[in-house]
JSON list of C-alpha atoms in Angstrom, two decimals:
[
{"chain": "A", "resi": 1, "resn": "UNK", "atom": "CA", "xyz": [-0.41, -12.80, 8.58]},
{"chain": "A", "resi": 2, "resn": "UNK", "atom": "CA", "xyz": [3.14, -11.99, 9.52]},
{"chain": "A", "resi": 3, "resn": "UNK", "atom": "CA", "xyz": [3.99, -14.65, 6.62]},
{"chain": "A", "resi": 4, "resn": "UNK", "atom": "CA", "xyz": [3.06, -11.95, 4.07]},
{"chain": "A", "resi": 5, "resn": "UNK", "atom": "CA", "xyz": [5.53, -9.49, 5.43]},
{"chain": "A", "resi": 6, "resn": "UNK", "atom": "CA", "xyz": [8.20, -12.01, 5.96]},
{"chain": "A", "resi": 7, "resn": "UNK", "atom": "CA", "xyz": [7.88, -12.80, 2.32]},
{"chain": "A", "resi": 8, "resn": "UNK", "atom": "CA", "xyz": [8.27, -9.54, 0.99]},
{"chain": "A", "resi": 9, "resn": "UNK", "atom": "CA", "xyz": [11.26, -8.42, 2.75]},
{"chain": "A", "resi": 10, "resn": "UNK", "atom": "CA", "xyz": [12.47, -11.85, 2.23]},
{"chain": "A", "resi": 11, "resn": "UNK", "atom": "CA", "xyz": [12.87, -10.17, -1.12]},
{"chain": "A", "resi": 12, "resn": "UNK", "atom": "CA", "xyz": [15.19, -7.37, -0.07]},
{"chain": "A", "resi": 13, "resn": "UNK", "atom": "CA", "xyz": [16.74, -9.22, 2.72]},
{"chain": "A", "resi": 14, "resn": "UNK", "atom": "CA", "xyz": [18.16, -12.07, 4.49]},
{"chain": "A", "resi": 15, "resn": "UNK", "atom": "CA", "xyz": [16.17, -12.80, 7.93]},
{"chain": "A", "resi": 16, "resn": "UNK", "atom": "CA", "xyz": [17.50, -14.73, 10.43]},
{"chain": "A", "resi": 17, "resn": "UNK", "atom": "CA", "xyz": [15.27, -17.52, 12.39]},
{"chain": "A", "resi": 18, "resn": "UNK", "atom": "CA", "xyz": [14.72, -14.54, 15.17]},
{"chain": "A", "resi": 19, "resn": "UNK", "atom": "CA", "xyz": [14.09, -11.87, 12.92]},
{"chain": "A", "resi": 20, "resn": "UNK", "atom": "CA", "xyz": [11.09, -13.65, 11.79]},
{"chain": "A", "resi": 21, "resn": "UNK", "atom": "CA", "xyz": [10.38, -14.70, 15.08]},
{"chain": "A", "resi": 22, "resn": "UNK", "atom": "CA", "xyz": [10.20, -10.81, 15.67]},
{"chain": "A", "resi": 23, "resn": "UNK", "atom": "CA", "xyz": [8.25, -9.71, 12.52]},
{"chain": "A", "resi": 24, "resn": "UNK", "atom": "CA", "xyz": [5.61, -12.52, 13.56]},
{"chain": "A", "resi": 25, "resn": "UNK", "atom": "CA", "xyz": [5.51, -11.41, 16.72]},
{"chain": "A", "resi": 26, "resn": "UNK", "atom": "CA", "xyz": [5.39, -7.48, 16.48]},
{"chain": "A", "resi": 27, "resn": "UNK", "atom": "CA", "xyz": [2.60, -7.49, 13.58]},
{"chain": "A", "resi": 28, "resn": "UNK", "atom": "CA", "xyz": [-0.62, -5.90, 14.05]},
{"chain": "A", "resi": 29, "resn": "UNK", "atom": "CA", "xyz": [-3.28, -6.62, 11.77]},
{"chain": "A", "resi": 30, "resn": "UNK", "atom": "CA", "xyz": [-6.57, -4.81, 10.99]},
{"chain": "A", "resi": 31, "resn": "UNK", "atom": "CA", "xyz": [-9.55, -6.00, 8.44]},
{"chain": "A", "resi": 32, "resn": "UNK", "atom": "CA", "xyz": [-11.32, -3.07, 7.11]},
{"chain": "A", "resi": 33, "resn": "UNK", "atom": "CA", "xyz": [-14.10, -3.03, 4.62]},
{"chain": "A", "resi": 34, "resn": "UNK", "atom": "CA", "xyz": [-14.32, -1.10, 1.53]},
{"chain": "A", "resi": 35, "resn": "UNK", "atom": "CA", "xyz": [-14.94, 2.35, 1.49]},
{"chain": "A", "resi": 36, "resn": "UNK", "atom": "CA", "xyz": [-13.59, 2.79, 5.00]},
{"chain": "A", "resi": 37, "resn": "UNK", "atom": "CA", "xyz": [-11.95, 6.02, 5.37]},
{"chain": "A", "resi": 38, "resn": "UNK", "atom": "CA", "xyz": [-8.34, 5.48, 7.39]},
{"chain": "A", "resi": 39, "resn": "UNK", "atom": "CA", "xyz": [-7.24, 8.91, 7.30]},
{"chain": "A", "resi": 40, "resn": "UNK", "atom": "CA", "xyz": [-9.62, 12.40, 6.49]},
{"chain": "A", "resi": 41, "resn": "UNK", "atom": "CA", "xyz": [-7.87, 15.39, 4.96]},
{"chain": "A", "resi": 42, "resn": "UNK", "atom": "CA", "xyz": [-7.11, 17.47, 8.38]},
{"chain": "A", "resi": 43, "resn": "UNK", "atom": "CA", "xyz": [-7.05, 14.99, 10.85]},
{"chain": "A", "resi": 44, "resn": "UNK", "atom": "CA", "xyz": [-4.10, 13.67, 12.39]},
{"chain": "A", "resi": 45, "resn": "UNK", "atom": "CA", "xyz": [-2.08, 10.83, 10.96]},
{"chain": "A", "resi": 46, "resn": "UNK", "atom": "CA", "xyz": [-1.43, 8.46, 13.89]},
{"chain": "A", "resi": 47, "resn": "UNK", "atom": "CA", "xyz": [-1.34, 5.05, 12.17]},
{"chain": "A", "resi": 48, "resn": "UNK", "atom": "CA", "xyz": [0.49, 3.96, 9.13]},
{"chain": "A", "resi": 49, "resn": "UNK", "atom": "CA", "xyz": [0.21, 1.23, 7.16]},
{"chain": "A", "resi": 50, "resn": "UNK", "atom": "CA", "xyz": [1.25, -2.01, 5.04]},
{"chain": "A", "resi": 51, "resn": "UNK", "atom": "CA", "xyz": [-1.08, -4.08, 2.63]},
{"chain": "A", "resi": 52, "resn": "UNK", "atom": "CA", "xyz": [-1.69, -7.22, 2.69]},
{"chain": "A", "resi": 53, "resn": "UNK", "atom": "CA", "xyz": [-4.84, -7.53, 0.77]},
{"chain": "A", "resi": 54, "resn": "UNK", "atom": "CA", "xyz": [-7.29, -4.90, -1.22]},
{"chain": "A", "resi": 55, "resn": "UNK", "atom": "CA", "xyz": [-6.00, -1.35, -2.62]},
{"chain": "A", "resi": 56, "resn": "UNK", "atom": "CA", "xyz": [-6.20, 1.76, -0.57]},
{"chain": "A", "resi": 57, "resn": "UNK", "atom": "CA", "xyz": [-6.12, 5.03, -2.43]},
{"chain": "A", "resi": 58, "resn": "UNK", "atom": "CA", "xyz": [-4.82, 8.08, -1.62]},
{"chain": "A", "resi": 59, "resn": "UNK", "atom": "CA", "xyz": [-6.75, 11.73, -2.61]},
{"chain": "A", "resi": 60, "resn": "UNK", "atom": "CA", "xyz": [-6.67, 15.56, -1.61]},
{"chain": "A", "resi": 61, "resn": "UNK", "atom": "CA", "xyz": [-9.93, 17.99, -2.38]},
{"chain": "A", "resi": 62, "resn": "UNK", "atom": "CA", "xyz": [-9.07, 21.28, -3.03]},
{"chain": "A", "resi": 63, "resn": "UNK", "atom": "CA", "xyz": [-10.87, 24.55, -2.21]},
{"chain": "A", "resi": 64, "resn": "UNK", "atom": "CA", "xyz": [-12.89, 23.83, -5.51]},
{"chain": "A", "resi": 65, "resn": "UNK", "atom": "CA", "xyz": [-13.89, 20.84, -4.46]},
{"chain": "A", "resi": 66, "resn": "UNK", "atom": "CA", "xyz": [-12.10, 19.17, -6.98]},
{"chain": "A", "resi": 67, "resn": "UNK", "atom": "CA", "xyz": [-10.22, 15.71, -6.20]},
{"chain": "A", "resi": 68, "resn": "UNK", "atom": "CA", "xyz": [-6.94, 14.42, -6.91]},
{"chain": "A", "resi": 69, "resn": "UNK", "atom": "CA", "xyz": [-5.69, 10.92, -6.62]},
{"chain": "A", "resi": 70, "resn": "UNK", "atom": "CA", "xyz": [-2.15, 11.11, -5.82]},
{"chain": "A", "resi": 71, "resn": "UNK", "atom": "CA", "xyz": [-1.36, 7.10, -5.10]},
{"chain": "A", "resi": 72, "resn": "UNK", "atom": "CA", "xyz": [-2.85, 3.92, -5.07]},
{"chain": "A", "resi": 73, "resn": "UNK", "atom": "CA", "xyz": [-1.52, 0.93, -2.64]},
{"chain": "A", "resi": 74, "resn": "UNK", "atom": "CA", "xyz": [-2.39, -2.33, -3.59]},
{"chain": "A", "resi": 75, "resn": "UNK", "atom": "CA", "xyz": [-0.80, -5.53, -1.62]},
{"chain": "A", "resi": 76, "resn": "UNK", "atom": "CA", "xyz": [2.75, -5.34, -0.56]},
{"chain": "A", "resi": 77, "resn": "UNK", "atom": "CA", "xyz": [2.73, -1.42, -0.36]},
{"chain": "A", "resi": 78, "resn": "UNK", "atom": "CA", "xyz": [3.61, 0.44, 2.60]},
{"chain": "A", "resi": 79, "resn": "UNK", "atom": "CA", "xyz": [1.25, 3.36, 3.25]},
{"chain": "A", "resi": 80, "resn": "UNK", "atom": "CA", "xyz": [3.23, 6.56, 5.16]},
{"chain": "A", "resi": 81, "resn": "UNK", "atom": "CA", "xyz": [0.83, 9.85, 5.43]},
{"chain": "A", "resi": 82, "resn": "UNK", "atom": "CA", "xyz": [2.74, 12.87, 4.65]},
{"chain": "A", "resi": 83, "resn": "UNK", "atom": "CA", "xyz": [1.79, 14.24, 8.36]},
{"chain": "A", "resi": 84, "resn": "UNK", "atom": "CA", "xyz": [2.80, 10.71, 9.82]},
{"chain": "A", "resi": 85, "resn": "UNK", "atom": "CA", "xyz": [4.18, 11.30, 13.17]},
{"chain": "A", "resi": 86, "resn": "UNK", "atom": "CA", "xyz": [4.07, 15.03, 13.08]},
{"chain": "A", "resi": 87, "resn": "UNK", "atom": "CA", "xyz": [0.87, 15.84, 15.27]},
{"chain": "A", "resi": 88, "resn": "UNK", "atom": "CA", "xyz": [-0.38, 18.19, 12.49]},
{"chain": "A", "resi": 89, "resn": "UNK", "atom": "CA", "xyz": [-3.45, 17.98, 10.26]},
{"chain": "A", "resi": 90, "resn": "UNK", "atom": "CA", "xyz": [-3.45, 15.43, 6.94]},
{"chain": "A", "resi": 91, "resn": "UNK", "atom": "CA", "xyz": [-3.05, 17.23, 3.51]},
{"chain": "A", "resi": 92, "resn": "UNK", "atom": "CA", "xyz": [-5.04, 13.81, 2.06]},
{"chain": "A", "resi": 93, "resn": "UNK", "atom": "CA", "xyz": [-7.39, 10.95, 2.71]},
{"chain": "A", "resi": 94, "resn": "UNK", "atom": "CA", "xyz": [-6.70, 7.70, 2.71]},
{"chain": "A", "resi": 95, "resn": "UNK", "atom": "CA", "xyz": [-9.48, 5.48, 1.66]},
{"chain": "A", "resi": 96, "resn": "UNK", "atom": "CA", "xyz": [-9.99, 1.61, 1.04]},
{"chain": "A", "resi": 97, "resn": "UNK", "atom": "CA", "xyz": [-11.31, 0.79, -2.55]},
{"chain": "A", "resi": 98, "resn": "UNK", "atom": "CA", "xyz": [-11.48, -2.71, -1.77]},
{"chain": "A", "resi": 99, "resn": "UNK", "atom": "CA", "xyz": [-12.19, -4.81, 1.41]},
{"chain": "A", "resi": 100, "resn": "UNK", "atom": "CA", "xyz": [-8.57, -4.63, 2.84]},
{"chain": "A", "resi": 101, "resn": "UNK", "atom": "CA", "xyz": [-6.40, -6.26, 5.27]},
{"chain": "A", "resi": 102, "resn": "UNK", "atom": "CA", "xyz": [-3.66, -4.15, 6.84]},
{"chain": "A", "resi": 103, "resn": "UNK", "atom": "CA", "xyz": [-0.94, -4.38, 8.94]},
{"chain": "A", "resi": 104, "resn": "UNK", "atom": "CA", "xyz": [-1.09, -1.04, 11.67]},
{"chain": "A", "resi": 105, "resn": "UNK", "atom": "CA", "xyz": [1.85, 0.86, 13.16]},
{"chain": "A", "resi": 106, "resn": "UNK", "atom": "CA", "xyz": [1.81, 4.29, 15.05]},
{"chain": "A", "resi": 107, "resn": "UNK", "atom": "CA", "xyz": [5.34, 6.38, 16.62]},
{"chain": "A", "resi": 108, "resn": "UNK", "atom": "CA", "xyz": [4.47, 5.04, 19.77]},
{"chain": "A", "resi": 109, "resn": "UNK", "atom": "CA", "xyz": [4.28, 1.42, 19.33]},
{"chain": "A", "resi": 110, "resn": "UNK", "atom": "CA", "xyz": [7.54, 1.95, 16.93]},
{"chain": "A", "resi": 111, "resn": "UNK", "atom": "CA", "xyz": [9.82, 3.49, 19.68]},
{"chain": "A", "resi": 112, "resn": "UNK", "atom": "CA", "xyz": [8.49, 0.92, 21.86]},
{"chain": "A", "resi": 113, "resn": "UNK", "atom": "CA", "xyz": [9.64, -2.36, 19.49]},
{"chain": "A", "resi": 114, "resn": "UNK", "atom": "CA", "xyz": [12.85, -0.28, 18.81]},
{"chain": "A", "resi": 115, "resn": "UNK", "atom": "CA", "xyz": [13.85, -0.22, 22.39]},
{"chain": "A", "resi": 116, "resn": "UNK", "atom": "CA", "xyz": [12.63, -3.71, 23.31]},
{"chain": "A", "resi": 117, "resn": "UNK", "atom": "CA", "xyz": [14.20, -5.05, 19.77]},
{"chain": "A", "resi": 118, "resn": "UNK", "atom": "CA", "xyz": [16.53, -2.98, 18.40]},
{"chain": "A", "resi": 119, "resn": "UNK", "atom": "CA", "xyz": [17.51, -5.30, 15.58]},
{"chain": "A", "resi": 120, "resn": "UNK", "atom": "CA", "xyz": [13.60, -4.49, 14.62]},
{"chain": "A", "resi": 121, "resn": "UNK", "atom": "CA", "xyz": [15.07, -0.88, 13.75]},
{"chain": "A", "resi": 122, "resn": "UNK", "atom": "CA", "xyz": [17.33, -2.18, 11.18]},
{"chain": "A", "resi": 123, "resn": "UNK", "atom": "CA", "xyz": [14.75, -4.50, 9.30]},
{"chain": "A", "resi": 124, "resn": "UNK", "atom": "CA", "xyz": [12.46, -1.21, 9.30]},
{"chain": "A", "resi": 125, "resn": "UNK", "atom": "CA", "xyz": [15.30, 1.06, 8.17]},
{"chain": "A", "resi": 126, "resn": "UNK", "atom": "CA", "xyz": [15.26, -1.36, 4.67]},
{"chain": "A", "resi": 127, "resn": "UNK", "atom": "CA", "xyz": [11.73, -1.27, 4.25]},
{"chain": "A", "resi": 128, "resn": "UNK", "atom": "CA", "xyz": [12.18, 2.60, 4.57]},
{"chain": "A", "resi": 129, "resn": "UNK", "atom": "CA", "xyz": [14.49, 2.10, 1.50]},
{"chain": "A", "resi": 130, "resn": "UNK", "atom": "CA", "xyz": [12.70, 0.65, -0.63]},
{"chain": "A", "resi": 131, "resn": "UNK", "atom": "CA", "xyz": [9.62, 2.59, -0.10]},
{"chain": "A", "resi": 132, "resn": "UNK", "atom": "CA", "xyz": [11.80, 5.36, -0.86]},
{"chain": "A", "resi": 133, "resn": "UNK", "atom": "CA", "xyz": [13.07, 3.68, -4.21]},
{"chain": "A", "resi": 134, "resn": "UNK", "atom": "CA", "xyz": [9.72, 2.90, -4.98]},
{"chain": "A", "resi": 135, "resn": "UNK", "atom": "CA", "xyz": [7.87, 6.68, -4.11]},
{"chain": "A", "resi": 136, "resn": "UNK", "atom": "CA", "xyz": [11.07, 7.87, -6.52]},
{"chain": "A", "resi": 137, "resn": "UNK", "atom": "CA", "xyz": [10.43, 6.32, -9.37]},
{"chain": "A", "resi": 138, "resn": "UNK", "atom": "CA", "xyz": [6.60, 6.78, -9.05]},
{"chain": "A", "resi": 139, "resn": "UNK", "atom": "CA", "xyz": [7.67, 10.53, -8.79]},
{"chain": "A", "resi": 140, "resn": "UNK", "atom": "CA", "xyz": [10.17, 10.60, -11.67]},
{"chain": "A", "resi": 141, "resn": "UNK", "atom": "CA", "xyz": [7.07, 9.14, -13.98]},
{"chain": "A", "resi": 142, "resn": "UNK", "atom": "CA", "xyz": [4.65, 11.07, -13.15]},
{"chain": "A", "resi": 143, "resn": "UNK", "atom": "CA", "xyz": [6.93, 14.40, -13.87]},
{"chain": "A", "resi": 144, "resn": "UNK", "atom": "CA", "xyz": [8.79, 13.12, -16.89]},
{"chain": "A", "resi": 145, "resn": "UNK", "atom": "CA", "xyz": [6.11, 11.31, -18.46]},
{"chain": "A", "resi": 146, "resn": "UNK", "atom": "CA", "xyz": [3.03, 12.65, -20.52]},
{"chain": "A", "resi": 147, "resn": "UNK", "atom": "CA", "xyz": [-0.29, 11.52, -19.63]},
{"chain": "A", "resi": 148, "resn": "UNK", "atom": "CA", "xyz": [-0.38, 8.67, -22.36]},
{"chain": "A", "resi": 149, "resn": "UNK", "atom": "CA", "xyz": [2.87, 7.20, -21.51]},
{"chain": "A", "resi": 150, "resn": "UNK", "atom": "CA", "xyz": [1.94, 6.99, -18.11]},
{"chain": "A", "resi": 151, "resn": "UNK", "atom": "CA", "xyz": [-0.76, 4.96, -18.75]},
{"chain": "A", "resi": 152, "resn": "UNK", "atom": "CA", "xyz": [1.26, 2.63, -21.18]},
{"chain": "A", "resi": 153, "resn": "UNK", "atom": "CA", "xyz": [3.85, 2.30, -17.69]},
{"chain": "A", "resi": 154, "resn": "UNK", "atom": "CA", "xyz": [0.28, 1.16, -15.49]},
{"chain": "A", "resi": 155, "resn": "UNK", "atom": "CA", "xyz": [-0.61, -0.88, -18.16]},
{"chain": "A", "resi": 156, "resn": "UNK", "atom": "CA", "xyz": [2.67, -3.11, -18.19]},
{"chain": "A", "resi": 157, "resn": "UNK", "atom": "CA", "xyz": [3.89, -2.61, -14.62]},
{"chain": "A", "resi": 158, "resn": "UNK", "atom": "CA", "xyz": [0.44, -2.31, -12.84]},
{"chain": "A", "resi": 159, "resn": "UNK", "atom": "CA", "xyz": [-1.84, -3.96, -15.09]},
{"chain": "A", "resi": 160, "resn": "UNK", "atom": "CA", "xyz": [-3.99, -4.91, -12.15]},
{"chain": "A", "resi": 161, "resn": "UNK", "atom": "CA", "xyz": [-5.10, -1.32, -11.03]},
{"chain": "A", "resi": 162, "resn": "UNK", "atom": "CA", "xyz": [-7.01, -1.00, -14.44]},
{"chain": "A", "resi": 163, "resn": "UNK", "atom": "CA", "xyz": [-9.31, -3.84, -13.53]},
{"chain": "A", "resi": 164, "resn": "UNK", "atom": "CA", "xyz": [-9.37, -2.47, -9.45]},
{"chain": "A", "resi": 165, "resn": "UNK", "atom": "CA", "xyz": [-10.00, 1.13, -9.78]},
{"chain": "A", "resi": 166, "resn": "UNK", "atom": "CA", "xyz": [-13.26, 3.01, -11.03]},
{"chain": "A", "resi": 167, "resn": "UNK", "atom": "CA", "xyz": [-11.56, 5.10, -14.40]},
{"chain": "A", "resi": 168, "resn": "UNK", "atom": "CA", "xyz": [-12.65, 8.35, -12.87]},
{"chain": "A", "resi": 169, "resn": "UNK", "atom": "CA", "xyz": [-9.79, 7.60, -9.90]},
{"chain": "A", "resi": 170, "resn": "UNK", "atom": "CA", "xyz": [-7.36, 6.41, -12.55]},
{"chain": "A", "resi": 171, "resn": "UNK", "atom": "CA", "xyz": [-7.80, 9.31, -14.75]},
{"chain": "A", "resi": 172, "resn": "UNK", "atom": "CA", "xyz": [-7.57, 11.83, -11.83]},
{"chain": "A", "resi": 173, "resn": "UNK", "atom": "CA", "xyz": [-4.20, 9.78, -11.16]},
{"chain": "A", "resi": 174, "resn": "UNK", "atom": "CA", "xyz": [-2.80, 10.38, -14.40]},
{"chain": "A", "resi": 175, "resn": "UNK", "atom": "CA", "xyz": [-3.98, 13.87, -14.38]},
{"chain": "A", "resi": 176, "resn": "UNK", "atom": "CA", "xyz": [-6.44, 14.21, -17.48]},
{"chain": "A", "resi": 177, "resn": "UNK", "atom": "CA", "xyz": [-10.26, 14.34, -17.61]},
{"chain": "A", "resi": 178, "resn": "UNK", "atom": "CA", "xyz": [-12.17, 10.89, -17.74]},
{"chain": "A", "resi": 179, "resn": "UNK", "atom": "CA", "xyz": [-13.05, 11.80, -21.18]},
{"chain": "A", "resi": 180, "resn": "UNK", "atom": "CA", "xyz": [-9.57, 12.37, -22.32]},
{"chain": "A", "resi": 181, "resn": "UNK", "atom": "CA", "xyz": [-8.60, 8.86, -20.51]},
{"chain": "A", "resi": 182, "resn": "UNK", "atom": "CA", "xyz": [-11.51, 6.94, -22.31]},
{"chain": "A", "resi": 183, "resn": "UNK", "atom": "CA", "xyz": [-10.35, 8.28, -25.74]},
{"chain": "A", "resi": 184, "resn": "UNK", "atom": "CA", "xyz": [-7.34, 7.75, -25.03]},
{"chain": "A", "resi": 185, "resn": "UNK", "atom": "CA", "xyz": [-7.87, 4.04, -24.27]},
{"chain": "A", "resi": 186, "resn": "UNK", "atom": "CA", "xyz": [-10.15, 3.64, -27.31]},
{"chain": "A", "resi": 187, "resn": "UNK", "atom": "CA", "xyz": [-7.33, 4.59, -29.12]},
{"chain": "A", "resi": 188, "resn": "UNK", "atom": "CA", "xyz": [-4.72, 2.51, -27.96]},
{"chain": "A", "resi": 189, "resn": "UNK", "atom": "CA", "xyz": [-7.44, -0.27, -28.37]},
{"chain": "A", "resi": 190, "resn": "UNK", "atom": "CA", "xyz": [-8.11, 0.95, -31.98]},
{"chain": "A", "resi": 191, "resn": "UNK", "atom": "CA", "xyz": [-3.85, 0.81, -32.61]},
{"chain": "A", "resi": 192, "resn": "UNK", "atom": "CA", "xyz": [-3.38, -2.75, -31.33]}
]
């Protein structure tokens, strides 16, 4: 399974022989099926997480009861709670939409491959980066974009999330009413 990571930062970066050697070595992966719950809103995030198969979403309830998607991970997405590492209760959930397989990491087995590896640091310290680039631009759509523009961005740079997700989830992610996000696919439909 360590193939899968390899691969993707293969895309960023150049790994030596031991590097991989290392990535191979250090991985720990977890099968979950869907509708497992990883993380509940007010528990303590101790694990975080890459994907190597299925989609995990991430979702807040307010006091109204009312829920929010704020991200969906499908494969090659890194998963970092808010509360990672902190030892204070989640703000979300994190919940598997499909069956998924994961690779796990906590603080403590971190430090540990850090001390014992420390070139392991600087291979984590890219995918850091472009998580970052990646949570940026998500951010920058979401606030500069309207509802139906949004969509248009999912529909050409996600396309597969509209066939993964129930529409209720995707609509909550864009931030409109399932109504509003069936007419306004029925009207891009009706356009093209």
């Amino acid at each position: 399974m360590g193939n899968e990571v390899i691969s993707y930062l293969s895309k960023h970066i150049k790994l030596s022989p031991r590097q991989k050697e290392l990535i191979e070595k250090c991985t720990i992966v977890k099968s979950y099926t869907k509708e497992t719950m990883l993380l509940r809103q007010g528990n303590i995030a101790n694990e975080s997480y890459f994907v190597l198969k299925g989609i995990v979403r991430s979702y807040a309830i307010d006091d109204n009861e009312q829920e929010t998607t704020i991200e969906f991970y499908p494969e090659e997405q890194a998963i970092i709670p808010l509360t990672y590492g902190k030892r204070i209760p989640s703000t979300h959930f994190l919940e598997c939409l499909e069956d998924c397989t994961l690779i796990i990491n906590n603080p403590e087995y971190e430090q540990e491959m850090f001390a014992k590896y420390p070139e392991f640091e600087s291979i984590c310290r890219v995918m850091g980066e472009v998580m970052m680039a990646q949570l940026q631009e998500s951010f920058t759509d979401y606030k500069t974009r309207k509802p139906e523009e949004r969509y248009l961005h999912i529909m050409e740079h996600r396309p597969t999330l509209l066939q993964r997700v129930p529409l209720y989830q995707l609509a909550s992610y864009l931030g409109i009413k399932p109504e509003s996000l069936s007419r306004l696919r029925k009207r891009l439909t009706k356009n093209n």
